[in-house]
PDB file of C-alpha atoms in Angstrom:
ATOM      1  CA  MET A 677     -13.958  -0.185 -30.611  1.00 86.00           C
ATOM      2  CA  VAL A 678     -14.727  -2.856 -28.069  1.00 89.00           C
ATOM      3  CA  LYS A 679     -16.357  -4.499 -31.194  1.00 93.00           C
ATOM      4  CA  LYS A 680     -12.766  -4.017 -33.090  1.00 92.00           C
ATOM      5  CA  ILE A 681     -11.048  -5.731 -30.614  1.00 93.00           C
ATOM      6  CA  GLN A 682     -13.277  -8.467 -30.688  1.00 93.00           C
ATOM      7  CA  SER A 683     -13.178  -8.782 -34.047  1.00 90.00           C
ATOM      8  CA  ILE A 684      -9.263  -9.037 -34.709  1.00 89.00           C
ATOM      9  CA  LEU A 685      -8.625 -11.619 -31.050  1.00 92.00           C
ATOM     10  CA  TYR A 686     -11.422 -13.777 -33.347  1.00 92.00           C
ATOM     11  CA  SER A 687      -9.517 -13.683 -36.717  1.00 87.00           C
ATOM     12  CA  ALA A 688      -6.086 -14.529 -34.322  1.00 87.00           C
ATOM     13  CA  GLY A 689      -7.977 -17.780 -32.908  1.00 88.00           C
ATOM     14  CA  VAL A 690      -8.593 -16.164 -28.881  1.00 93.00           C
ATOM     15  CA  PHE A 691     -11.873 -16.089 -27.605  1.00 93.00           C
ATOM     16  CA  GLN A 692     -13.933 -15.543 -24.621  1.00 93.00           C
ATOM     17  CA  HIS A 693     -13.430 -18.735 -23.412  1.00 94.00           C
ATOM     18  CA  TYR A 694      -9.997 -17.826 -23.077  1.00 92.00           C
ATOM     19  CA  TYR A 695      -8.989 -16.593 -19.508  1.00 91.00           C
ATOM     20  CA  GLY A 696      -8.054 -13.067 -19.318  1.00 94.00           C
ATOM     21  CA  TYR A 697      -9.951 -11.815 -23.048  1.00 96.00           C
ATOM     22  CA  ASN A 698     -12.017  -9.858 -20.557  1.00 96.00           C
ATOM     23  CA  TYR A 699      -9.155  -8.029 -19.554  1.00 97.00           C
ATOM     24  CA  PHE A 700      -7.209  -7.808 -22.192  1.00 97.00           C
ATOM     25  CA  GLN A 701     -10.029  -5.422 -23.582  1.00 97.00           C
ATOM     26  CA  GLN A 702     -10.325  -3.872 -20.397  1.00 97.00           C
ATOM     27  CA  ALA A 703      -6.267  -2.584 -21.158  1.00 98.00           C
ATOM     28  CA  VAL A 704      -6.589  -2.287 -24.311  1.00 97.00           C
ATOM     29  CA  LEU A 705      -9.356   0.771 -24.038  1.00 97.00           C
ATOM     30  CA  LEU A 706      -7.476   1.894 -21.852  1.00 97.00           C
ATOM     31  CA  ALA A 707      -4.007   2.609 -23.283  1.00 97.00           C
ATOM     32  CA  VAL A 708      -6.496   3.836 -25.891  1.00 96.00           C
ATOM     33  CA  GLU A 709      -7.304   6.185 -23.300  1.00 96.00           C
ATOM     34  CA  ASN A 710      -3.659   6.855 -22.500  1.00 96.00           C
ATOM     35  CA  PRO A 711      -1.568   5.841 -24.195  1.00 95.00           C
ATOM     36  CA  GLU A 712       1.348   6.641 -21.156  1.00 96.00           C
ATOM     37  CA  ARG A 713      -0.490   4.151 -19.398  1.00 96.00           C
ATOM     38  CA  LEU A 714       1.805   1.804 -20.872  1.00 95.00           C
ATOM     39  CA  GLN A 715       4.920   3.263 -19.100  1.00 95.00           C
ATOM     40  CA  SER A 716       4.345   2.032 -16.004  1.00 96.00           C
ATOM     41  CA  ILE A 717       1.550  -0.765 -16.791  1.00 96.00           C
ATOM     42  CA  ARG A 718       1.456  -2.408 -13.696  1.00 96.00           C
ATOM     43  CA  LYS A 719      -0.037   0.657 -11.207  1.00 97.00           C
ATOM     44  CA  GLU A 720      -1.880   2.450 -14.844  1.00 97.00           C
ATOM     45  CA  VAL A 721      -3.387  -0.265 -16.335  1.00 97.00           C
ATOM     46  CA  TYR A 722      -3.008  -3.855 -14.256  1.00 98.00           C
ATOM     47  CA  LEU A 723      -3.859  -2.487 -10.875  1.00 98.00           C
ATOM     48  CA  PRO A 724      -7.285  -0.975 -12.581  1.00 98.00           C
ATOM     49  CA  ILE A 725      -8.513  -3.788 -13.962  1.00 98.00           C
ATOM     50  CA  ALA A 726      -7.445  -5.845 -10.734  1.00 98.00           C
ATOM     51  CA  GLN A 727      -9.379  -3.865  -8.606  1.00 98.00           C
ATOM     52  CA  GLU A 728     -12.592  -3.514 -11.424  1.00 97.00           C
ATOM     53  CA  ASN A 729     -12.301  -7.250 -11.464  1.00 97.00           C
ATOM     54  CA  HIS A 730     -11.666  -7.522  -7.562  1.00 97.00           C
ATOM     55  CA  THR A 731      -8.310 -10.134  -8.658  1.00 97.00           C
ATOM     56  CA  THR A 732      -5.621  -9.465  -8.155  1.00 97.00           C
ATOM     57  CA  ILE A 733      -2.241  -7.595 -10.430  1.00 97.00           C
ATOM     58  CA  ALA A 734      -0.679 -10.978 -10.293  1.00 97.00           C
ATOM     59  CA  ASN A 735      -4.421 -12.269 -11.935  1.00 97.00           C
ATOM     60  CA  VAL A 736      -3.934  -9.953 -14.470  1.00 98.00           C
ATOM     61  CA  GLU A 737      -0.908 -10.871 -15.893  1.00 96.00           C
ATOM     62  CA  ARG A 738      -1.074 -14.347 -15.895  1.00 97.00           C
ATOM     63  CA  ASN A 739      -5.048 -14.357 -16.884  1.00 97.00           C
ATOM     64  CA  LEU A 740      -3.284 -11.835 -20.074  1.00 97.00           C
ATOM     65  CA  ARG A 741      -0.601 -14.336 -21.255  1.00 95.00           C
ATOM     66  CA  THR A 742      -2.548 -16.315 -21.667  1.00 95.00           C
ATOM     67  CA  VAL A 743      -4.658 -14.244 -24.897  1.00 93.00           C
ATOM     68  CA  ARG A 744      -0.729 -14.317 -25.588  1.00 90.00           C
ATOM     69  CA  ASP A 745      -0.059 -17.615 -25.143  1.00 90.00           C
ATOM     70  CA  ALA A 746      -3.652 -18.491 -26.941  1.00 91.00           C
ATOM     71  CA  LEU A 747      -2.958 -16.030 -29.677  1.00 87.00           C
ATOM     72  CA  ILE A 748       0.418 -17.891 -30.539  1.00 83.00           C
ATOM     73  CA  LYS A 749      -0.589 -21.350 -30.410  1.00 86.00           C
ATOM     74  CA  ASN A 750      -3.876 -20.464 -32.901  1.00 84.00           C
ATOM     75  CA  GLY A 751      -1.506 -18.431 -35.257  1.00 76.00           C
ATOM     76  CA  GLY A 752      -2.892 -14.544 -34.384  1.00 74.00           C
ATOM     77  CA  LEU A 753       0.896 -13.853 -35.402  1.00 73.00           C
ATOM     78  CA  GLU A 754       0.714 -13.520 -39.558  1.00 77.00           C
ATOM     79  CA  THR A 755      -2.989 -11.519 -37.170  1.00 76.00           C
ATOM     80  CA  LEU A 756      -0.750  -9.450 -35.392  1.00 75.00           C
ATOM     81  CA  GLU A 757       2.095  -8.616 -38.081  1.00 74.00           C
ATOM     82  CA  SER A 758      -1.207  -7.185 -40.267  1.00 75.00           C
ATOM     83  CA  LEU A 759      -1.749  -4.750 -38.022  1.00 75.00           C
ATOM     84  CA  MET A 760       1.673  -3.609 -36.926  1.00 74.00           C
ATOM     85  CA  GLY A 761       2.564  -3.375 -40.546  1.00 68.00           C
ATOM     86  CA  CYS A 762       5.553  -4.569 -40.247  1.00 64.00           C
ATOM     87  CA  PRO A 763       6.766  -8.277 -39.868  1.00 66.00           C
ATOM     88  CA  LEU A 764       7.769  -9.725 -35.869  1.00 66.00           C
ATOM     89  CA  TRP A 765      11.143  -9.787 -34.232  1.00 65.00           C
ATOM     90  CA  CYS A 766      11.873 -13.488 -34.516  1.00 61.00           C
ATOM     91  CA  GLY A 767      12.023 -15.906 -32.042  1.00 57.00           C
ATOM     92  CA  LYS A 768      10.488 -14.390 -29.152  1.00 69.00           C
ATOM     93  CA  LYS A 769       6.874 -14.105 -27.763  1.00 77.00           C
ATOM     94  CA  PRO A 770       6.410 -11.093 -27.138  1.00 82.00           C
ATOM     95  CA  TYR A 771       4.847  -9.989 -24.203  1.00 88.00           C
ATOM     96  CA  PRO A 772       1.461  -8.951 -22.973  1.00 92.00           C
ATOM     97  CA  LYS A 773       2.640  -4.998 -23.073  1.00 93.00           C
ATOM     98  CA  ASP A 774       3.639  -5.420 -26.651  1.00 89.00           C
ATOM     99  CA  LEU A 775       0.590  -6.546 -27.400  1.00 90.00           C
ATOM    100  CA  ILE A 776      -1.686  -4.356 -25.698  1.00 94.00           C
ATOM    101  CA  SER A 777       0.658  -1.990 -27.110  1.00 92.00           C
ATOM    102  CA  ILE A 778       0.169  -3.005 -30.580  1.00 87.00           C
ATOM    103  CA  PHE A 779      -3.805  -3.530 -30.380  1.00 90.00           C
ATOM    104  CA  ALA A 780      -4.113  -0.246 -29.146  1.00 93.00           C
ATOM    105  CA  ALA A 781      -1.987   2.352 -31.247  1.00 89.00           C
ATOM    106  CA  TYR A 782      -3.830   0.151 -34.648  1.00 89.00           C
ATOM    107  CA  LEU A 783      -7.281   1.190 -32.596  1.00 91.00           C
ATOM    108  CA  SER A 784      -5.546   4.591 -32.872  1.00 89.00           C
ATOM    109  CA  GLU A 785      -4.782   5.216 -36.147  1.00 79.00           C
TER     110      GLU A 785
END
């Protein structure tokens, strides 16, 4: 499953040198394992990632926003639309939680 996540991220212009790349992979895997974690994302996703990586929840959140911003900057919105099977909402940046949810839903199919 990690290879699929990496492949999608690469196709969306997000590479390993971005802060948050590994955090994003971990977050998607946690969400695939139990989608209900997304309802308490700070406690159920960000906290375990922060603890495992010896950092803070704030760092995890900031680095996930870096992944989101890189994806948007590098033209990855089309990739998200293909994963979702429908157009994205207009004029709004998706929250990192939304990206994690989109990836998890796609990988769970």
